Coordinates of C-alpha atoms and ligand atoms in Angstrom, one line a residue:
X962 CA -63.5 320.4 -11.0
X963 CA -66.0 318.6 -8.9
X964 CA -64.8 316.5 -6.4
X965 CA -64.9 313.0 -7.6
X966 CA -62.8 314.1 -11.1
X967 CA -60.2 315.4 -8.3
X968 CA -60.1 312.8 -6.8
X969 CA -60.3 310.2 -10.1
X970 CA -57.1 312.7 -10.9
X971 CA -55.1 311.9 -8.0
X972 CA -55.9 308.4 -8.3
X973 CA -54.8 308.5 -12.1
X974 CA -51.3 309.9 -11.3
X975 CA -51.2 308.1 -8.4
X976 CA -51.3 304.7 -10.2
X977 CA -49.6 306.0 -13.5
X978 CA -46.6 306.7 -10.9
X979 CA -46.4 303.9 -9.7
X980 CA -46.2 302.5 -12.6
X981 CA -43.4 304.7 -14.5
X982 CA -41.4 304.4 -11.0
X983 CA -41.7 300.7 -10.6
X984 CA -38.7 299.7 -8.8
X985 CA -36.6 296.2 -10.4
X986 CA -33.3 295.1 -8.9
X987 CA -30.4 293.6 -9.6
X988 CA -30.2 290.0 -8.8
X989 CA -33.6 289.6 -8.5
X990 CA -33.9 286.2 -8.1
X991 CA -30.3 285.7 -6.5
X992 CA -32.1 284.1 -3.6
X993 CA -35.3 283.2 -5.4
X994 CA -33.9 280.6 -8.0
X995 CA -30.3 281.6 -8.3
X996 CA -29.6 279.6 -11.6
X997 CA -32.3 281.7 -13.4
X998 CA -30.0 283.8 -14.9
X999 CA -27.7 281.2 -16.2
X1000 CA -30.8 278.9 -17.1
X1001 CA -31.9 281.3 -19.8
X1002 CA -28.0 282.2 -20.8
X1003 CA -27.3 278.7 -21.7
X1004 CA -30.7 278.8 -23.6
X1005 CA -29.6 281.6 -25.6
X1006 CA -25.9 280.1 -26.4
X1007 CA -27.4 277.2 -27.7
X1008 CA -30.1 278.8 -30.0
X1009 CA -27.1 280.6 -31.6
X1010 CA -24.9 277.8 -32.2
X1011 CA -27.5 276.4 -34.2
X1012 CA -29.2 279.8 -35.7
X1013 CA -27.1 283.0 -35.0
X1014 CA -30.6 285.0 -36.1
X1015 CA -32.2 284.2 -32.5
X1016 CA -29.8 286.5 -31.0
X1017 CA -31.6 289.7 -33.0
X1018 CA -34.6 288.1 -33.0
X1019 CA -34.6 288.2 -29.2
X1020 CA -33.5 292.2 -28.9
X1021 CA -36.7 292.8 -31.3
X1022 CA -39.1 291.0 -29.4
X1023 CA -38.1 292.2 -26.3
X1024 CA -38.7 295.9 -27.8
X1025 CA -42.1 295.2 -29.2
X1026 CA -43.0 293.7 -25.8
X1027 CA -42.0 297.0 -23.9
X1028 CA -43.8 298.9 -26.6
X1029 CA -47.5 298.2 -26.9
X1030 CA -49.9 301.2 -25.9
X1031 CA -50.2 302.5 -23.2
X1032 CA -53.2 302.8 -21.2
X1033 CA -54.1 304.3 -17.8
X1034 CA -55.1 301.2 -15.5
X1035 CA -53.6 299.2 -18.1
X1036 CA -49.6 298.7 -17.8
X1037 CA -48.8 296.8 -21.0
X1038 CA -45.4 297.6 -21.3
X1039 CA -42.5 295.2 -20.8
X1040 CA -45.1 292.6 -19.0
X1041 CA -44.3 289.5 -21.3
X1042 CA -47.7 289.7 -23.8
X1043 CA -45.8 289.6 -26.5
X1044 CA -45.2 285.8 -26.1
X1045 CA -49.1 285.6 -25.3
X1046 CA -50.8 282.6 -28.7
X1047 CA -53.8 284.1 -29.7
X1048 CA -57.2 282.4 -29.6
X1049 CA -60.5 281.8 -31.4
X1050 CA -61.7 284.7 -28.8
X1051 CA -58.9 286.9 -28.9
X1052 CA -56.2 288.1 -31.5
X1053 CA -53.1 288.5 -29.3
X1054 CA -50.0 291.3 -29.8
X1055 CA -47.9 288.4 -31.6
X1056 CA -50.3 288.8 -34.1
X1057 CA -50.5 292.3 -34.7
X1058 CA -49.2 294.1 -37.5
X1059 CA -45.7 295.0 -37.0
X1060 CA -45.3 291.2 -35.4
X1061 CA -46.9 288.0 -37.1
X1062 CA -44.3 285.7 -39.4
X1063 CA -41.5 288.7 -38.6
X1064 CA -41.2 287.1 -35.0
X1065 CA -38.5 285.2 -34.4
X1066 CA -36.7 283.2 -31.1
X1067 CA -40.0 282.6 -29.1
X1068 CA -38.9 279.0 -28.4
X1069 CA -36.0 279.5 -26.8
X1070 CA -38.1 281.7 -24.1
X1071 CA -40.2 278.4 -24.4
X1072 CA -37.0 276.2 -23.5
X1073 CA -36.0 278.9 -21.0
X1074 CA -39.0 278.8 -19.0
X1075 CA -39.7 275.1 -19.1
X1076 CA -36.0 274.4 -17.3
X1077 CA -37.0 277.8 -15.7
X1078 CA -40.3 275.9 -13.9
X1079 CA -39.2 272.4 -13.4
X1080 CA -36.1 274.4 -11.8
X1081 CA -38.0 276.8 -9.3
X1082 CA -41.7 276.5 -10.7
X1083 CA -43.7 280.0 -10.9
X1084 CA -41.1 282.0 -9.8
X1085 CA -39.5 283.5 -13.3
X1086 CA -41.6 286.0 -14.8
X1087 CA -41.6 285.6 -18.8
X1088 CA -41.1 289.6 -19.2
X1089 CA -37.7 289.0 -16.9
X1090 CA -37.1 286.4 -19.2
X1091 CA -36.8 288.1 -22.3
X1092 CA -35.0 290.9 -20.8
X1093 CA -32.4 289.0 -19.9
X1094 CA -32.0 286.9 -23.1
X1095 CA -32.0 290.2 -25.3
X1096 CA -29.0 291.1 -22.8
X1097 CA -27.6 287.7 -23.6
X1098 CA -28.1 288.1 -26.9
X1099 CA -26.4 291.2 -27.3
X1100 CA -23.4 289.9 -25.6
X1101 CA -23.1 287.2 -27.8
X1102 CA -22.8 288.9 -30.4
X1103 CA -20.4 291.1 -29.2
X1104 CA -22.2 293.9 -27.2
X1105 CA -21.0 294.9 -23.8
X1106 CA -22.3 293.5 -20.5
X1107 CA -24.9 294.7 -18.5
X1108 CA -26.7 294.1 -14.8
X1109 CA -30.3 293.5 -15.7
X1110 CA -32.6 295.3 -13.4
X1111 CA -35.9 292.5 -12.5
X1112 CA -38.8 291.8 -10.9
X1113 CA -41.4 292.4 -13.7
X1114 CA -44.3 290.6 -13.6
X1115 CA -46.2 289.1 -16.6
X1116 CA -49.3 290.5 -17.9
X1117 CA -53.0 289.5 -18.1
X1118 CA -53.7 290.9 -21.4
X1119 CA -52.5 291.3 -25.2
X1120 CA -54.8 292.4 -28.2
X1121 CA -53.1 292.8 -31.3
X1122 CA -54.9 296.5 -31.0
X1123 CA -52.2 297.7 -28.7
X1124 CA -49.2 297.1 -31.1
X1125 CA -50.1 300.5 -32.3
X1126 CA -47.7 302.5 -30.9
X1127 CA -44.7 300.2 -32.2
X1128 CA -43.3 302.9 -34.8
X1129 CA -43.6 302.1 -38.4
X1130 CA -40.3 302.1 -40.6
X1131 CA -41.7 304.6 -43.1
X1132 CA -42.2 306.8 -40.1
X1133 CA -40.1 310.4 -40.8
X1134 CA -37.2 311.7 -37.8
X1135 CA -40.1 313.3 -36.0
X1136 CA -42.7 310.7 -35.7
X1137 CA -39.8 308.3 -34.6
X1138 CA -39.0 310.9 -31.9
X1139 CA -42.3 311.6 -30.7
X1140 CA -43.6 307.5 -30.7
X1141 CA -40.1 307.3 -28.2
X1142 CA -40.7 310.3 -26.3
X1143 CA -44.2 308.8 -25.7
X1144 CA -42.6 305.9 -24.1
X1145 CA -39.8 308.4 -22.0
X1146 CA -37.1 307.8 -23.7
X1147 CA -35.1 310.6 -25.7
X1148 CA -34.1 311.3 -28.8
X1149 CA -30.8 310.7 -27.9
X1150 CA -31.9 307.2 -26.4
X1151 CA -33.5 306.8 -29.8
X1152 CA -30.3 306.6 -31.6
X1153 CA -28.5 304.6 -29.9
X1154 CA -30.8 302.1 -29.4
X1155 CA -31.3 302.1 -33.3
X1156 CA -27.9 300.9 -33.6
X1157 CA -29.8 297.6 -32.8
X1158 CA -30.5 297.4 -36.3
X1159 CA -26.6 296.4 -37.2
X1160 CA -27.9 293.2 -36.5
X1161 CA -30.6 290.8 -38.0
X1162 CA -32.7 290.7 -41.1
X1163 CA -35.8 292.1 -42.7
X1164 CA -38.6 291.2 -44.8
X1165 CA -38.6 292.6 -48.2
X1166 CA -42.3 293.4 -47.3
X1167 CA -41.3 296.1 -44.8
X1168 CA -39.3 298.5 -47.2
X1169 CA -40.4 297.5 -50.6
X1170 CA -42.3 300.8 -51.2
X1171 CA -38.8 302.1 -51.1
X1172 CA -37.8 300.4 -54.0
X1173 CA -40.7 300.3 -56.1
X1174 CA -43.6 302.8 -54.8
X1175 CA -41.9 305.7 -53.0
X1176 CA -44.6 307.4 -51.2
X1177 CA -47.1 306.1 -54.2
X1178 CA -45.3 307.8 -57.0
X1179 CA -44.3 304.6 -58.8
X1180 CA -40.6 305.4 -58.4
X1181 CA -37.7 304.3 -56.0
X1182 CA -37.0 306.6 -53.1
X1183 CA -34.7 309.3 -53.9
X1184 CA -32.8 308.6 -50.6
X1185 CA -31.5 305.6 -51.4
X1186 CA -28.0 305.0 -52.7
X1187 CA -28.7 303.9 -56.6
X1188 CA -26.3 301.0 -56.2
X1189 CA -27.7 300.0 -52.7
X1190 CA -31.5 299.9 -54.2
X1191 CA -30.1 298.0 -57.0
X1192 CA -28.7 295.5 -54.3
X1193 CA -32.1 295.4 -52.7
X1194 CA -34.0 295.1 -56.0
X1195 CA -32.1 292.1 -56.6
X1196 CA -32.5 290.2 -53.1
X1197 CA -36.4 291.7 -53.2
X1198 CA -37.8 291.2 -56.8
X1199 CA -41.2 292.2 -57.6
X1200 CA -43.5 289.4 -58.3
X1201 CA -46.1 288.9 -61.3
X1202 CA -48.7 290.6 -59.1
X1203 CA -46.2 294.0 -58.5
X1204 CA -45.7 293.2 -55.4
X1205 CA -43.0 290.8 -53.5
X1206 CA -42.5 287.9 -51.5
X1207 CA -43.6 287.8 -48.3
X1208 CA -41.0 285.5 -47.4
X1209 CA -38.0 286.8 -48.8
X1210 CA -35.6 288.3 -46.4
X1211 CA -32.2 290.6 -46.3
X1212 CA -29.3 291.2 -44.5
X1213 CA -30.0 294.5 -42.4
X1214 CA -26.2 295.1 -43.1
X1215 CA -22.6 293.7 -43.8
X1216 CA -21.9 292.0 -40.5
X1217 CA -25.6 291.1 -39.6
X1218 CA -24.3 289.2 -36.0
X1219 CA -22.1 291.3 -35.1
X1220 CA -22.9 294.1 -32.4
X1221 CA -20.5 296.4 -34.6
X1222 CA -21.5 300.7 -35.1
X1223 CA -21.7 299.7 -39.0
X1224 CA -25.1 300.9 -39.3
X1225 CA -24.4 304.3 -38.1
X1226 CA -21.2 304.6 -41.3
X1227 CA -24.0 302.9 -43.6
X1228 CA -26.5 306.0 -43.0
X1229 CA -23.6 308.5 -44.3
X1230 CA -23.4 306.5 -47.7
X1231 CA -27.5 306.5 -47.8
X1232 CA -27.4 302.8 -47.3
X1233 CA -29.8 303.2 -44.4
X1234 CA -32.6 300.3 -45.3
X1235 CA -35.6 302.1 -43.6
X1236 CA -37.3 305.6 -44.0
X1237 CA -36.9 305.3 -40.4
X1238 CA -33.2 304.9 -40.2
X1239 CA -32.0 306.8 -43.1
X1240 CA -34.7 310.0 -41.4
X1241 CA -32.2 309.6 -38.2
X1242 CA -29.8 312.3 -40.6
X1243 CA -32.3 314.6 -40.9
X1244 CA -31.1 317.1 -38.4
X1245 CA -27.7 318.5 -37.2
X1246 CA -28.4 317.4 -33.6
X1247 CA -28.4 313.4 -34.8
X1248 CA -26.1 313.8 -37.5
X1249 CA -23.5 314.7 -34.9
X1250 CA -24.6 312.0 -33.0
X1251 CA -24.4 309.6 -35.8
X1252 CA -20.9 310.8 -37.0
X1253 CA -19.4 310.0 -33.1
X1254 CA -21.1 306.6 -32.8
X1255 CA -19.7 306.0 -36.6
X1256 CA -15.9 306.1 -35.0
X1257 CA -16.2 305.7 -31.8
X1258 CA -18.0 302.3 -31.3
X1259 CA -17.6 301.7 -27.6
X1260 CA -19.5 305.1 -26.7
X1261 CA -22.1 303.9 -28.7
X1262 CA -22.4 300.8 -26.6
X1263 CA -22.0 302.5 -23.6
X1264 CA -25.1 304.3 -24.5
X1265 CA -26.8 301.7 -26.2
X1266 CA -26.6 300.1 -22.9
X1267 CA -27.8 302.7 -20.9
X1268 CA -30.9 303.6 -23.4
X1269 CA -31.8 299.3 -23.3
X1270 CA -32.0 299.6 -19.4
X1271 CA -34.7 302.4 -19.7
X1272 CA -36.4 300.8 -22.4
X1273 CA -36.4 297.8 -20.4
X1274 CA -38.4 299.5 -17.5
X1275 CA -41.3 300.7 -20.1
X1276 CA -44.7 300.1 -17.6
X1277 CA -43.2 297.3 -15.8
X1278 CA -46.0 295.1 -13.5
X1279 CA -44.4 294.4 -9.9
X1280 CA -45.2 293.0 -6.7
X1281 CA -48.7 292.2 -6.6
X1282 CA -49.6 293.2 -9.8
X1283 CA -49.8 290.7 -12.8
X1284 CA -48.9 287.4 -12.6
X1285 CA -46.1 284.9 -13.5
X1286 CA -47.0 282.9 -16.1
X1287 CA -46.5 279.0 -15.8
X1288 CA -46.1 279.1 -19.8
X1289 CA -45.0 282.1 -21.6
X1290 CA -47.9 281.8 -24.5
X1291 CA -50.7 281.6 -22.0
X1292 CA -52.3 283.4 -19.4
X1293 CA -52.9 281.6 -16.4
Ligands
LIG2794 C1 -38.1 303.7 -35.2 C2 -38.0 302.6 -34.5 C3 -37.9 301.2 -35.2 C4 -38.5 300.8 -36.4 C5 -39.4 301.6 -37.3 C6 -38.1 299.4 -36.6 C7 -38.5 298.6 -37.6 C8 -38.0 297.4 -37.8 C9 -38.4 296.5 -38.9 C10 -39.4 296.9 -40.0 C11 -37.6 295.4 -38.9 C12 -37.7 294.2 -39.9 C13 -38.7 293.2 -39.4 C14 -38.9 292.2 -40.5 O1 -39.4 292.5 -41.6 O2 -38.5 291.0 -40.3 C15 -36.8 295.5 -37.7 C16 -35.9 294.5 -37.3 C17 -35.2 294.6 -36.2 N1 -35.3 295.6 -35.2 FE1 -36.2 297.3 -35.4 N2 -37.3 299.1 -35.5 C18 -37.2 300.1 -34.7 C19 -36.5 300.2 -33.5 C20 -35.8 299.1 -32.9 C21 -35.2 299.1 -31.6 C22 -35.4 300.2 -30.6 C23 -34.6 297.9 -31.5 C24 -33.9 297.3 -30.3 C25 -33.5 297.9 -29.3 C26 -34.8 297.2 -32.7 C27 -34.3 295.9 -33.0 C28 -34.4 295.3 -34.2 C29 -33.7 294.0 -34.5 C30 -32.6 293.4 -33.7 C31 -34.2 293.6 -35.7 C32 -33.8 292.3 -36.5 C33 -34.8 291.2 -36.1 C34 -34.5 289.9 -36.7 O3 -33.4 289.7 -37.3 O4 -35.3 289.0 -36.5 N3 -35.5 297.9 -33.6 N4 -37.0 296.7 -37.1

């Protein structure tokens, strides 16, 4: 190794440290604009009275912000480019692939950070701010509390390119596994935070294949309970064009605003909706997993909890780096 690669290494894992080890607190911005956190609270509460989907809406977004690739130099993890509009020179994150008309509850980070800058201008970073409405979000619907670690600042970049590494749902147990481990978290983190999926909708567009084209053979997936894929087949019908709406949405289960462990019972009767949830039984180690969260509901939110905090600290920008946005959809 010649000199300059050692010392391009040490630099490397230097920065890429620094990076993984970021350090966000508590109360944050206790001193720095103390109503921040209720700000964005009572922003979420009143989304919800008026469309209960925000609150899922919110947990998603804030996921696909923490998970966009990954790049030495380049922190683009939870940094707030998700919320970035594209432009006539660049095609931004929110319209990548797994994100375009799917997106939903951007304008109540809008509202948020509008009262959030006339309140204590440039001081609330849009990444903090979408942590701490998916944390509202999940406590309105009935998840448990938690103390959201901050300090992330926003990001200067988002290509649609680097939505990438968000996993697919027809993704199998150990592509799901790997895509997290790539991001630190385990398998075990992976589960729980899966259970996210009790709540919200989908597109018919992003299981259809299930129904009607199971891995190109023309026939429904084999996993799927019969009377569940009828279910489906009704809510998703095929178009004159074999396809289906691009529109049309479903229930992702029963009690779709309620933070209840539902999804994890659903699995055991095959009435997982995605390849990638209905994969999650596909060895012992989950299974048990899956079979605890099933009855014991509050354990699964305790580790739900734990797993969002993680996620939550995916290739934060602090201090220096970055900047704070004055409006989320724009770099400054
Ligand atoms: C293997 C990993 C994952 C895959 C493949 C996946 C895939 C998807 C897909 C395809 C949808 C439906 C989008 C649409 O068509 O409208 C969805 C919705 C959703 N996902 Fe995931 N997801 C994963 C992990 C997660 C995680 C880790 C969270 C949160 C912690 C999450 C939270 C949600 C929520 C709340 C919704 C409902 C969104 C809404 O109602 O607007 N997902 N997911």
């Amino acid at each position: 190794m010649t000199e300059l690669t050692l010392i391009a290494t040490i630099l490397i894992l230097f920065l890429s440290y620094n990076h993984t080890e970021a350090a966000l607190q508590v109360g944050f911005y206790r001193d720095k604009c103390p109503s921040a956190e209720t700000i964005i609270r009572n922003e979420v509460a009143k989304a919800f009275v008026d469309n209960r989907g925000i609150a899922p809406g919110l947990v998603r977004l804030h996921f696909h912000d923490c998970f966009v690739r990954y790049r030495v130099f380049l922190c683009q993890g939870c940094d707030g480019s998700i919320l970035i509009d594209s432009t006539s020179t660049n095609q931004a994150e929110k319209d990548g692939p797994p994100n375009g008309i799917t997106l939903r509850g951007l304008e109540v980070i809008d509202n948020a950070k509008a009262k959030l800058e006339a309140t204590c201008k440039g001081t609330v970073s849009c990444a903090d701010i979408l942590a701490y409405a998916a944390r509202d979000s999940i406590v309105i619907t009935g998840g448990l509390y938690w103390d959201v670690p901050a300090g992330r600042r926003d990001g200067r970049i988002s290509k649609a390119a680097e939505t990438s590494d968000i996993p697919a749902p027809f993704l199998q147990l150990g592509e799901i596994t790997q895509s997290f481990a790539n991001k630190n978290l385990s398998q075990h983190d992976m589960v729980a935070l899966l259970g996210a999926h009790t709540i919200g909708r989908s597109h018919c567009s992003s299981f259809a294949d299930r129904l009607y084209n199971f891995s190109s053979t023309g026939r429904q997936d084999p996993s799927l309970n019969p009377p569940f894929a009828q279910l489906l087949k009704q809510q998703c019908p095929r178009n004159s064009q074999g396809g289906v709406s691009q529109t049309d949405v479903v229930f992702m289960n029963q009690s779709p605003f309620t933070m209840d462990p539902s999804y994890y019972g659903n699995l055991f009767q095959h009435n997982g909706l995605f390849t990638s949830d209905q994969t999650l039984l596909d060895s012992q180690e989950t299974t048990r997993q899956i079979a605890f969260y099933a009855t014991q509901g509050l354990a699964w939110q305790a580790d739900f909890v734990q797993a969002m905090i993680k996620m939550s600290q995916i290739q934060v920008l602090t201090g220096t780096e970055g900047e704070i946005h004055a409006n989320c959809r724009k770099i400054n």
